[in-house]
XYZ file of C-alpha atoms in Angstrom:
323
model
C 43.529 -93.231 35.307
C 41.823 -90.643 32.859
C 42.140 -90.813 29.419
C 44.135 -87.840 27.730
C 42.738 -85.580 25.958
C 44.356 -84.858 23.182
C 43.807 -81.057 21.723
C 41.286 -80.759 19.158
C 42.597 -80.226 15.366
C 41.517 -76.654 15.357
C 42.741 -76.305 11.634
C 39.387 -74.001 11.359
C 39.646 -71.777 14.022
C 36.438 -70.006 12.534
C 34.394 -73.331 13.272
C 33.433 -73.319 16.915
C 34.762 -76.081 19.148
C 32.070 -78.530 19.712
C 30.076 -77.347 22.468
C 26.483 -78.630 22.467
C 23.245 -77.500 24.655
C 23.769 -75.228 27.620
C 27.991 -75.233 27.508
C 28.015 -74.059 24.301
C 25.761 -70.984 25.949
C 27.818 -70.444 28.589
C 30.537 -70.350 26.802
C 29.222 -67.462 24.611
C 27.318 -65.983 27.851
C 31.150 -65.984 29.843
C 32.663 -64.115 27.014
C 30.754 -60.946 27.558
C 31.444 -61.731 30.831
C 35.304 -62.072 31.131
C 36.196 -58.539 29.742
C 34.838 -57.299 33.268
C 36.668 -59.728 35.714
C 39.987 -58.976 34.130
C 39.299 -55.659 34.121
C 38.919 -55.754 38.121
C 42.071 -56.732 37.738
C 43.606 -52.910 36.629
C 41.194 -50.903 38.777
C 42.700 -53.111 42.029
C 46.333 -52.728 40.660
C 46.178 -49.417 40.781
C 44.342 -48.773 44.123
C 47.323 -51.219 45.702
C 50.478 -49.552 43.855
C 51.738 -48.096 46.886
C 50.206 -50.823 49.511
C 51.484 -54.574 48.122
C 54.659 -54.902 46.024
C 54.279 -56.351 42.309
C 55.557 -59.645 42.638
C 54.018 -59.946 46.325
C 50.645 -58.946 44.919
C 50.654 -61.647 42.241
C 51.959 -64.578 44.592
C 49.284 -63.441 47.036
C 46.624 -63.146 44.740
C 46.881 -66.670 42.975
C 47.728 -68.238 46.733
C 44.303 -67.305 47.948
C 42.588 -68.359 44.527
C 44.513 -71.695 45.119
C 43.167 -71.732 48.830
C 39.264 -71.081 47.854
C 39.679 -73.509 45.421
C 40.790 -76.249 47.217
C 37.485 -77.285 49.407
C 35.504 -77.662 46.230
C 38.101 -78.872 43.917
C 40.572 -80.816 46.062
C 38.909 -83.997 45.820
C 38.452 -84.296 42.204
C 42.662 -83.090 41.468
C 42.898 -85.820 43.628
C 41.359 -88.677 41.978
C 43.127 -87.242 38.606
C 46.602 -86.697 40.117
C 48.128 -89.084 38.264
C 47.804 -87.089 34.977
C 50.498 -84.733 37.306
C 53.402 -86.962 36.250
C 52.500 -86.914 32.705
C 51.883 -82.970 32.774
C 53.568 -81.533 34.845
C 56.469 -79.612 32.712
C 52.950 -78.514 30.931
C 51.795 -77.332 34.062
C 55.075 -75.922 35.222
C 55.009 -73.792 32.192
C 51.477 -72.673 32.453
C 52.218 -71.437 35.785
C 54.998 -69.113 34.773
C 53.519 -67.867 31.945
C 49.629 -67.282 33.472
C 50.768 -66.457 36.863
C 53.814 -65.026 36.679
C 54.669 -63.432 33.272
C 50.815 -62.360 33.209
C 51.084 -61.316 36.732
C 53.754 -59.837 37.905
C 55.149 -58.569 35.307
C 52.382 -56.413 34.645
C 52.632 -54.834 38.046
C 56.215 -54.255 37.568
C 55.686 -52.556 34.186
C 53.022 -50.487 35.844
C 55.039 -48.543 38.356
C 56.923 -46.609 35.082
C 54.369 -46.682 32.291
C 50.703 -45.512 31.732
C 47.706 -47.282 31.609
C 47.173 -46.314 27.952
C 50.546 -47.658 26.682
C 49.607 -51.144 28.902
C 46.021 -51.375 27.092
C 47.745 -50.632 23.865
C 50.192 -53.371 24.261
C 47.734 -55.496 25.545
C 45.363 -54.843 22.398
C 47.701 -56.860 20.096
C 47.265 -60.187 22.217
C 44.466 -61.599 20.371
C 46.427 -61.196 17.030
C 49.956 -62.662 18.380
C 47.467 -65.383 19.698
C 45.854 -66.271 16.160
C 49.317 -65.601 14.720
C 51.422 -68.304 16.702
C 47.697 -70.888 16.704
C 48.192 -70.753 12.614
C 52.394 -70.660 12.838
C 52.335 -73.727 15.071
C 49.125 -75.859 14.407
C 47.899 -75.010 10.814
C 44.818 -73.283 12.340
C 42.870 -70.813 9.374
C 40.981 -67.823 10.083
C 37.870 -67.159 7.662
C 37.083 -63.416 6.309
C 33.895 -62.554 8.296
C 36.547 -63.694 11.372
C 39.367 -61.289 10.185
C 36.986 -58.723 9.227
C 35.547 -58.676 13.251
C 39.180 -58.876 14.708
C 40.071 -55.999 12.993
C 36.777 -54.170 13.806
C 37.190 -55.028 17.606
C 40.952 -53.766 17.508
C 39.675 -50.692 15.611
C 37.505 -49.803 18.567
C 40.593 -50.886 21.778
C 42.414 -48.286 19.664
C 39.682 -45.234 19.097
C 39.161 -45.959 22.660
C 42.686 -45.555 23.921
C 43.527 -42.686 21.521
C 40.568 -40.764 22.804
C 39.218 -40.341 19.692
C 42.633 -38.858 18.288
C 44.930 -40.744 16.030
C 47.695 -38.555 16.978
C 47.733 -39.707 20.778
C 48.969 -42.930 19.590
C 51.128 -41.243 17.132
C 52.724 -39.873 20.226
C 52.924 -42.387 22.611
C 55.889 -42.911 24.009
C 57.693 -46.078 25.186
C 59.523 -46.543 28.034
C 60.552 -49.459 30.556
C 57.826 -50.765 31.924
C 56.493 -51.214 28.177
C 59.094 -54.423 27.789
C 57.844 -55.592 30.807
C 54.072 -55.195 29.543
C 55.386 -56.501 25.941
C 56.708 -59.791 27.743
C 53.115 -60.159 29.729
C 51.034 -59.591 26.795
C 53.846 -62.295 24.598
C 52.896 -64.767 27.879
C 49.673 -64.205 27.224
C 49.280 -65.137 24.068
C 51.483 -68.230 24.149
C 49.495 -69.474 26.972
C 46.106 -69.663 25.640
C 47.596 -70.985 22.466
C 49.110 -73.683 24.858
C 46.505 -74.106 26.875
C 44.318 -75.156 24.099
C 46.739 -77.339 22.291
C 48.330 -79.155 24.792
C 46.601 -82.761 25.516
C 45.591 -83.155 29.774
C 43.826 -85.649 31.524
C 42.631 -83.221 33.954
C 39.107 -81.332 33.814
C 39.049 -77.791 33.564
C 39.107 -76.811 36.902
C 41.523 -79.417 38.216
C 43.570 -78.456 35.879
C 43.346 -74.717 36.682
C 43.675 -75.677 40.344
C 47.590 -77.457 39.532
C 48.233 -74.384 37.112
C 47.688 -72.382 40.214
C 49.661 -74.264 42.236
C 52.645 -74.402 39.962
C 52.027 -70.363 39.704
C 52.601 -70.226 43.661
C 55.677 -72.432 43.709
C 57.648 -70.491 41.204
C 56.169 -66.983 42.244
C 57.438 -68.097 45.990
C 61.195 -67.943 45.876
C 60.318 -64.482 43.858
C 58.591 -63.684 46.765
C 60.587 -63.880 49.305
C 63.786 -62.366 47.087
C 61.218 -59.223 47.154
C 60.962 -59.126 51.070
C 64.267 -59.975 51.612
C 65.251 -56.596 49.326
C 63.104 -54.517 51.566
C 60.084 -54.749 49.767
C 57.465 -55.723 52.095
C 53.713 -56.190 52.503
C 51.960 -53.776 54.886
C 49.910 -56.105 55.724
C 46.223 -54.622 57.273
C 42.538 -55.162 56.627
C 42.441 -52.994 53.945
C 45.469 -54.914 52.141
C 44.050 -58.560 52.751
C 40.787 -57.175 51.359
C 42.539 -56.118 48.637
C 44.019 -59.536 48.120
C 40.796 -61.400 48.340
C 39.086 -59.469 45.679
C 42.189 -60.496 43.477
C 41.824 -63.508 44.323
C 37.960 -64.379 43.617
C 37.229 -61.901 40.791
C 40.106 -61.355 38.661
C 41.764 -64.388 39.455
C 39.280 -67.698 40.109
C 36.605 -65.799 37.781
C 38.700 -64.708 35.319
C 41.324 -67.368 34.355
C 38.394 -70.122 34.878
C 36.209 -68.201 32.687
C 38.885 -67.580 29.988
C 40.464 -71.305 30.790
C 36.407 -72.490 29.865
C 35.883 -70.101 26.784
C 39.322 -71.595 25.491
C 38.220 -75.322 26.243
C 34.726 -74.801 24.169
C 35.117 -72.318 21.576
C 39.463 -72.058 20.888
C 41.748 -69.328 21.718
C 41.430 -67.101 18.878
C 37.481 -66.042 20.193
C 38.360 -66.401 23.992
C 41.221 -63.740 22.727
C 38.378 -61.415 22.308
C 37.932 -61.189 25.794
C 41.038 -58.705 25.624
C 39.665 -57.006 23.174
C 36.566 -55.727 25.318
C 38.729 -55.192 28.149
C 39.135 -51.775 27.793
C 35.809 -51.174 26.771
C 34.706 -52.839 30.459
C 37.574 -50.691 32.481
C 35.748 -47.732 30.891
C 32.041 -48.460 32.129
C 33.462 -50.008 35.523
C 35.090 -46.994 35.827
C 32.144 -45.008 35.429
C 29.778 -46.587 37.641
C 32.185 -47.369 40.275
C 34.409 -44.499 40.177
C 32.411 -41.752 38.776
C 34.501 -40.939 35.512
C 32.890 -39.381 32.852
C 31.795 -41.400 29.438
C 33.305 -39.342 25.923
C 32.199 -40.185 22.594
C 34.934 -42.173 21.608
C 34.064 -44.774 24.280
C 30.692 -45.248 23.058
C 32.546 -45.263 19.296
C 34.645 -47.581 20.662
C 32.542 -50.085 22.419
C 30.575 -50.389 19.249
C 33.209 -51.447 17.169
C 34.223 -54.285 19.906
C 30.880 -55.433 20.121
C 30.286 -55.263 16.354
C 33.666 -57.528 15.939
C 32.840 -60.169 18.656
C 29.679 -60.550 16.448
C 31.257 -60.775 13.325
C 34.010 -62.991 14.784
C 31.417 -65.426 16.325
C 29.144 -65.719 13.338
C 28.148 -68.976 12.391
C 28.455 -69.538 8.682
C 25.876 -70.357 6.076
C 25.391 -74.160 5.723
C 26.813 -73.494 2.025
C 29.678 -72.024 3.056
C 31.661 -74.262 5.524
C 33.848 -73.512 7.982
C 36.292 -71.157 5.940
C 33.637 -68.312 6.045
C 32.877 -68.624 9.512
């Protein structure tokens, strides 16, 4: 039986997890990379909108991630399945929270609000996630940290204003916002969670039972959708569809943000949300042709200038409060 792990004091959130040699790379190397396979994530929602139903889409999407998993990962869930009687409420809950809440809900608020008002909403995750990390486990935040949160949401927000202040100013909210403000609230409560919370499992066991939780509560969900008249056209194009969900935005992403979390805490891998929009906006330029403005560039510096400042080491005089 593995040993638990118990979750790491992260009292200085500023101070990077230990993460020595090459993981502590990769770590840094998959947060420039994350921003892009969640972004996959809104490009393919709103190709399917009128193809796969909201809650279909998400059961679909995290049932094939659990499927491509299981060959390589089957084996070693196995030999740790006895940390599933000790977890699983954890598990249960990171399920309906990643996979659900942060699923499905999102295509449900999609179908009656814009894509502006859901990256808007979505902006404020990485503060609600340092917020509830310092409300419920004492973590700290140092100024050179603050200082490159609040440059990385200044750029999400010149990006989604276009550049004008007053585009916000008149944003409107309507019902498919709550749904987006409950998805971004999951969010944020689990990657607080799911770097607090003590497992036995390794990462990607443990991301292969939070899929499989997702599935099990998405299911009777599921089915309540079908039986309402809300099916699946199911064709090539649909279950192509579904596999790119699957692989990019959901084994790459959530295993990517489930490692960043692991190595360096949830208040940096929360800057993966940040850059979101700022990887939407170049995807959709190469891939779908749509012009680049000013405010993008503006807006991708100020990201990329407050993931620096955010990840700076601090001075060996300094300590861990300066980070």
């Amino acid at each position: 039986m593995p040993p638990i792990r118990p979750s790491i004091d992260a009292t200085a959130e500023t101070a990077p997890v230990p993460a020595p040699g090459a993981a502590g790379g990769v770590a840094y190397a998959l947060l420039a990379v994350g921003p892009f396979l969640f972004a996959t994530n809104m490009l393919v929602a709103k190709a399917t909108a009128d193809l796969i139903p909201p809650v279909a889409l998400a059961f679909f999407r995290w049932l094939g991630a659990l499927l491509l998993l299981a060959p390589a990962v089957w084996p070693r869930f196995w030999r740790q399945r006895a940390c599933l009687r000790r977890e699983w409420p954890d598990l249960l809950v990171f399920g309906a929270l990643g996979m659900g809440v942060c699923g499905a809900f999102v295509y449900i608020g999609a179908d009656t609000t814009s894509a502006t008002n859901i990256g808007l909403i979505y902006s404020s995750s990485p503060v609600l996630i340092l917020a509830l990390a310092a409300l419920f486990y004492g973590q700290r935040i140092g100024r050179a940290a603050g200082f490159g949160f609040a440059f990385a949401l200044a750029g999400v927000l010149t990006i989604l204003a276009r550049g004008d202040p007053g585009t916000l100013l008149a944003a409107r909210f309507v019902v498919g916002d709550l749904w987006i403000v409950a998805a971004a609230s999951g969010w944020a409560v689990y990657s607080v969670l799911l770097r607090h919370r003590p497992t036995g499992f390794d990462t990607l066991p443990r991301f292969f039972a939070i899929c499989l939780a997702g599935v099990l509560i998405l299911l009777p969900f599921t089915v309540a959708e079908h039986l309402a008249g809300d099916a699946v056209d199911w064709t090539w194009e649909t279950a192509g569809w579904i596999a790119l969900l699957a692989v990019v935005p959901g084994i790459g992403a959530y295993a990517t943000y489930a490692f960043v979390v692991d190595r360096l805490g949830p208040g940096r891998a929360g800057l993966i949300l940040y850059a979101i929009p700022v990887a939407a906006a170049l995807m959709a330029w190469l891939l779908l042709g749509e012009a680049l403005a000013w405010y993008h560039y503006a807006g991708a510096v100020l990201v990329l200038a407050g993931i620096r400042l955010a990840n700076r080491k601090p001075p060996a005089a300094a300590g861990s409060a300066d980070a």
